Short mmCIF file of C-alpha atoms in Angstrom, two decimals:
data_model
loop_
_atom_site.label_atom_id
_atom_site.label_comp_id
_atom_site.label_asym_id
_atom_site.label_seq_id
_atom_site.Cartn_x
_atom_site.Cartn_y
_atom_site.Cartn_z
CA MET A 30 4.32 18.92 -3.56
CA ASP A 31 6.76 20.39 -1.06
CA LYS A 32 9.98 20.81 -3.05
CA LEU A 33 12.05 20.20 0.05
CA ILE A 34 11.02 16.59 -0.09
CA LYS A 35 13.69 15.18 -2.25
CA ILE A 36 13.75 12.24 -4.63
CA SER A 37 15.66 10.09 -2.16
CA ILE A 38 12.88 10.55 0.41
CA LEU A 39 10.22 9.77 -2.20
CA PHE A 40 12.28 6.73 -3.17
CA ASP A 41 12.11 5.50 0.44
CA PHE A 42 8.34 5.77 0.28
CA TYR A 43 7.42 4.64 -3.21
CA GLY A 44 10.59 3.04 -4.59
CA LYS A 45 9.06 -0.43 -4.42
CA LEU A 46 6.37 0.64 -6.88
CA LEU A 47 8.99 1.28 -9.57
CA SER A 48 10.15 -1.33 -12.10
CA LYS A 49 13.31 -3.19 -11.12
CA LYS A 50 15.37 -1.19 -13.66
CA GLN A 51 14.02 2.14 -12.44
CA TYR A 52 14.57 1.07 -8.82
CA ASP A 53 18.18 0.09 -9.48
CA VAL A 54 19.04 3.29 -11.35
CA ILE A 55 17.61 5.55 -8.64
CA ASP A 56 19.31 3.46 -5.97
CA MET A 57 22.72 3.66 -7.67
CA TYR A 58 22.39 7.36 -8.46
CA TYR A 59 20.91 8.69 -5.20
CA ASN A 60 21.98 6.17 -2.57
CA ASN A 61 25.31 4.93 -3.91
CA ASP A 62 26.32 8.19 -5.59
CA LEU A 63 27.31 6.62 -8.91
CA SER A 64 27.53 8.87 -11.98
CA LEU A 65 25.38 8.30 -15.07
CA SER A 66 28.44 6.89 -16.87
CA GLU A 67 29.23 4.51 -14.04
CA ILE A 68 25.64 3.28 -13.97
CA ALA A 69 25.72 2.90 -17.78
CA GLU A 70 28.81 0.74 -17.50
CA GLU A 71 27.34 -1.30 -14.65
CA MET A 72 24.09 -1.94 -16.57
CA LYS A 73 25.73 -2.27 -19.99
CA ILE A 74 23.47 0.36 -21.54
CA THR A 75 24.18 3.87 -22.89
CA ARG A 76 24.54 6.93 -20.69
CA GLN A 77 21.51 8.40 -22.51
CA ALA A 78 19.43 5.31 -21.67
CA VAL A 79 20.38 5.66 -18.00
CA PHE A 80 19.41 9.32 -18.12
CA ASP A 81 16.00 8.47 -19.62
CA ILE A 82 15.31 5.75 -17.04
CA LEU A 83 16.35 8.10 -14.24
CA LYS A 84 14.11 10.94 -15.45
CA ARG A 85 11.12 8.62 -15.89
CA ALA A 86 11.69 7.08 -12.44
CA GLU A 87 11.90 10.52 -10.82
CA GLU A 88 8.70 11.55 -12.56
CA LYS A 89 6.94 8.41 -11.33
CA LEU A 90 8.01 9.04 -7.73
CA ILE A 91 6.74 12.62 -7.95
CA GLU A 92 3.49 11.37 -9.50
CA TYR A 93 2.95 8.94 -6.61
CA GLU A 94 3.52 11.72 -4.12
CA ASP A 95 1.14 14.03 -6.01
CA ILE A 96 -1.53 11.31 -5.85
CA LEU A 97 -0.97 10.03 -2.31
CA GLY A 98 0.89 12.80 -0.46
CA LEU A 99 2.15 10.33 2.15
CA ALA A 100 5.74 11.57 2.18
CA SER A 101 4.63 15.14 2.97
CA LYS A 102 2.30 13.81 5.63
CA PHE A 103 5.12 11.83 7.27
CA TYR A 104 7.51 14.75 6.89
CA ASN A 105 5.12 17.13 8.68
CA THR A 106 4.46 14.59 11.42
CA GLU A 107 8.18 14.13 11.91
CA LYS A 108 8.70 17.88 12.16
CA SER A 109 5.96 18.16 14.80
CA ILE A 110 7.43 15.28 16.77
CA LYS A 111 10.82 17.00 16.80
CA ASP A 112 9.09 20.13 18.12
CA ILE A 113 7.54 18.00 20.87
CA GLU A 114 10.96 16.56 21.68
CA LYS A 115 12.31 20.07 22.32
CA LEU A 116 9.34 20.97 24.54
CA VAL A 117 9.84 17.78 26.54
CA ASP A 118 13.48 18.72 27.05
CA GLN A 119 12.31 22.05 28.49
CA ILE A 120 10.05 20.17 30.89
CA ILE A 121 12.95 17.97 31.98
CA TYR A 122 15.04 21.09 32.53
CA ILE A 123 12.40 22.72 34.73
CA GLY A 124 11.72 19.40 36.47
CA SER A 125 15.40 19.22 37.46
CA GLU A 126 15.39 22.85 38.54
CA ILE A 127 12.49 22.30 40.93
CA ASN A 128 13.67 18.77 41.75
CA GLU A 129 10.43 17.05 40.75
CA GLY A 130 11.43 13.47 39.93
CA ARG A 131 7.96 12.31 38.87
CA ILE A 132 7.83 14.87 36.07
CA ILE A 133 11.36 14.05 34.92
CA GLU A 134 10.51 10.36 34.79
CA ILE A 135 7.35 10.86 32.74
CA ALA A 136 9.12 13.27 30.40
CA GLN A 137 11.88 10.71 29.86
CA ASN A 138 9.23 8.12 29.02
CA ILE A 139 7.88 10.51 26.42
CA ASN A 140 11.34 10.91 24.93
CA SER A 141 11.79 7.13 24.73
CA THR A 142 8.48 6.86 22.88
CA ILE A 143 9.56 9.65 20.52
CA ARG A 144 12.82 7.87 19.79
CA LYS A 145 10.89 4.73 18.87
CA ILE A 146 8.90 6.74 16.33
CA LEU A 147 11.76 8.71 14.82
CA TYR A 148 14.68 6.31 14.65
CA MET B 25 0.25 -7.07 7.41
CA ASP B 26 -1.43 -6.22 10.70
CA LYS B 27 -4.96 -7.59 10.34
CA LEU B 28 -6.32 -4.82 12.55
CA ILE B 29 -5.67 -2.38 9.77
CA LYS B 30 -8.88 -2.56 7.93
CA ILE B 31 -9.76 -2.03 4.29
CA SER B 32 -11.21 1.40 4.99
CA ILE B 33 -7.88 2.53 6.45
CA LEU B 34 -5.98 1.09 3.48
CA PHE B 35 -8.48 2.84 1.23
CA ASP B 36 -7.59 6.17 2.86
CA PHE B 37 -3.96 5.51 2.06
CA TYR B 38 -3.99 3.88 -1.35
CA GLY B 39 -7.51 4.40 -2.67
CA LYS B 40 -6.32 6.91 -5.25
CA LEU B 41 -4.19 4.22 -6.87
CA LEU B 42 -7.31 2.17 -7.70
CA SER B 43 -9.24 2.45 -10.96
CA LYS B 44 -12.27 4.77 -10.80
CA LYS B 45 -14.64 1.79 -10.74
CA GLN B 46 -12.75 0.06 -7.93
CA TYR B 47 -12.54 3.34 -6.03
CA ASP B 48 -16.28 3.95 -6.30
CA VAL B 49 -17.25 0.42 -5.23
CA ILE B 50 -15.02 0.47 -2.14
CA ASP B 51 -16.24 3.97 -1.30
CA MET B 52 -19.91 2.99 -1.55
CA TYR B 53 -19.44 -0.27 0.34
CA TYR B 54 -17.14 0.82 3.16
CA ASN B 55 -17.79 4.53 3.53
CA ASN B 56 -21.43 4.83 2.54
CA ASP B 57 -22.48 1.41 3.82
CA LEU B 58 -24.37 0.42 0.67
CA SER B 59 -25.09 -3.29 0.11
CA LEU B 60 -23.77 -5.17 -2.94
CA SER B 61 -27.28 -5.09 -4.44
CA GLU B 62 -27.63 -1.35 -3.88
CA ILE B 63 -24.26 -0.74 -5.52
CA ALA B 64 -25.25 -3.03 -8.41
CA GLU B 65 -28.39 -0.99 -8.96
CA GLU B 66 -26.48 2.29 -8.70
CA MET B 67 -23.84 1.17 -11.22
CA LYS B 68 -26.25 -0.75 -13.47
CA ILE B 69 -24.17 -3.95 -13.29
CA THR B 70 -24.87 -7.36 -11.68
CA ARG B 71 -24.40 -8.05 -8.01
CA GLN B 72 -21.75 -10.63 -8.95
CA ALA B 73 -19.83 -8.01 -10.96
CA VAL B 74 -19.87 -5.68 -7.94
CA PHE B 75 -18.62 -8.53 -5.77
CA ASP B 76 -15.75 -9.23 -8.18
CA ILE B 77 -14.73 -5.57 -8.39
CA LEU B 78 -14.87 -5.28 -4.60
CA LYS B 79 -12.72 -8.38 -4.03
CA ARG B 80 -10.15 -7.27 -6.60
CA ALA B 81 -10.04 -3.76 -5.15
CA GLU B 82 -9.54 -5.13 -1.63
CA GLU B 83 -6.75 -7.37 -2.90
CA LYS B 84 -5.05 -4.41 -4.55
CA LEU B 85 -5.20 -2.33 -1.38
CA ILE B 86 -3.69 -5.21 0.60
CA GLU B 87 -1.02 -5.65 -2.07
CA TYR B 88 -0.05 -1.97 -1.84
CA GLU B 89 0.23 -2.26 1.92
CA ASP B 90 2.31 -5.44 1.62
CA ILE B 91 4.67 -3.61 -0.74
CA LEU B 92 4.84 -0.21 0.99
CA GLY B 93 3.73 -0.81 4.60
CA LEU B 94 2.88 2.89 5.03
CA ALA B 95 -0.50 2.33 6.72
CA SER B 96 1.11 0.16 9.43
CA LYS B 97 3.84 2.72 9.87
CA PHE B 98 1.30 5.51 10.31
CA TYR B 99 -0.84 3.36 12.56
CA ASN B 100 2.09 2.63 14.88
CA THR B 101 3.13 6.28 14.93
CA GLU B 102 -0.41 7.28 15.80
CA LYS B 103 -0.54 4.75 18.63
CA SER B 104 2.74 6.10 20.06
CA ILE B 105 1.49 9.68 19.80
CA LYS B 106 -1.63 8.73 21.76
CA ASP B 107 0.63 7.20 24.41
CA ILE B 108 2.55 10.48 24.54
CA GLU B 109 -0.72 12.39 24.90
CA LYS B 110 -1.57 10.37 28.03
CA LEU B 111 1.88 10.97 29.53
CA VAL B 112 1.56 14.70 28.85
CA ASP B 113 -1.78 14.67 30.69
CA GLN B 114 0.00 13.13 33.69
CA ILE B 115 2.54 15.94 33.57
CA ILE B 116 -0.23 18.54 33.49
CA TYR B 117 -1.85 16.83 36.47
CA ILE B 118 1.36 16.89 38.52
CA GLY B 119 2.11 20.43 37.33
CA SER B 120 -1.26 21.55 38.73
CA GLU B 121 -0.68 19.67 41.95
CA ILE B 122 2.62 21.42 42.58
CA ASN B 123 1.34 24.64 41.05
CA GLU B 124 4.10 24.93 38.43
CA GLY B 125 2.62 27.07 35.66
CA ARG B 126 5.66 26.88 33.34
CA ILE B 127 5.37 23.11 33.10
CA ILE B 128 1.62 23.23 32.51
CA GLU B 129 2.09 25.75 29.72
CA ILE B 130 4.75 23.72 27.94
CA ALA B 131 2.71 20.53 28.34
CA GLN B 132 -0.31 22.27 26.84
CA ASN B 133 1.84 23.35 23.89
CA ILE B 134 2.79 19.71 23.41
CA ASN B 135 -0.88 18.74 23.40
CA SER B 136 -1.68 21.38 20.79
CA THR B 137 1.09 20.04 18.58
CA ILE B 138 -0.24 16.49 19.07
CA ARG B 139 -3.73 17.58 18.06
CA LYS B 140 -2.32 19.07 14.86
CA ILE B 141 -0.79 15.70 14.02
CA LEU B 142 -3.74 13.50 14.95
CA TYR B 143 -6.81 15.37 13.84
#
């Protein structure tokens, strides 16, 4: 697995396959930036128990990615689409330079489609 | 779930989360086009047992998609990328018409990047 793909990204992909407890701990730790102690207090369990749940949840997310590889696939697609976005901007630039409105219009349509995919 | 997304597509996404038996039955039925009876013979179980495994496996694939929605997400992205491909072809066409090599070259780079994503 690409190490750049972090737990929070894997959580976006596979979080819903975790148990409710695992889901909540990852969510509090990675998305809401709570500390282990804060989560322990919130959930009325020990800091060690939170740590164990967190580790197990992280392992499960990594296991899902090892099996399915969908996060890497999406990540690579997204990178390629951003490359395309830059190339389209070059086309718009040249289109303006040579004053070719048809090309600018089509290129802008491409950028709208890209935005729908990425955001 | 989008009904157009068929079991074989869901199998590509989530097949590895099925049990080995479920995986094999779906694979034989959808990818190798074997009949229930042929699969039954192959696996030395009854036709009814094959049917039950197949139904349960299909349900599981649909459940995974209901929970994660990754196949639909990919499917929509792919559709948008094919739209982009057509728009890029229009740019290449106009680029040839006005004899603007820089635009053709960039547009061809976009198409290469698209091919890396799609195929």
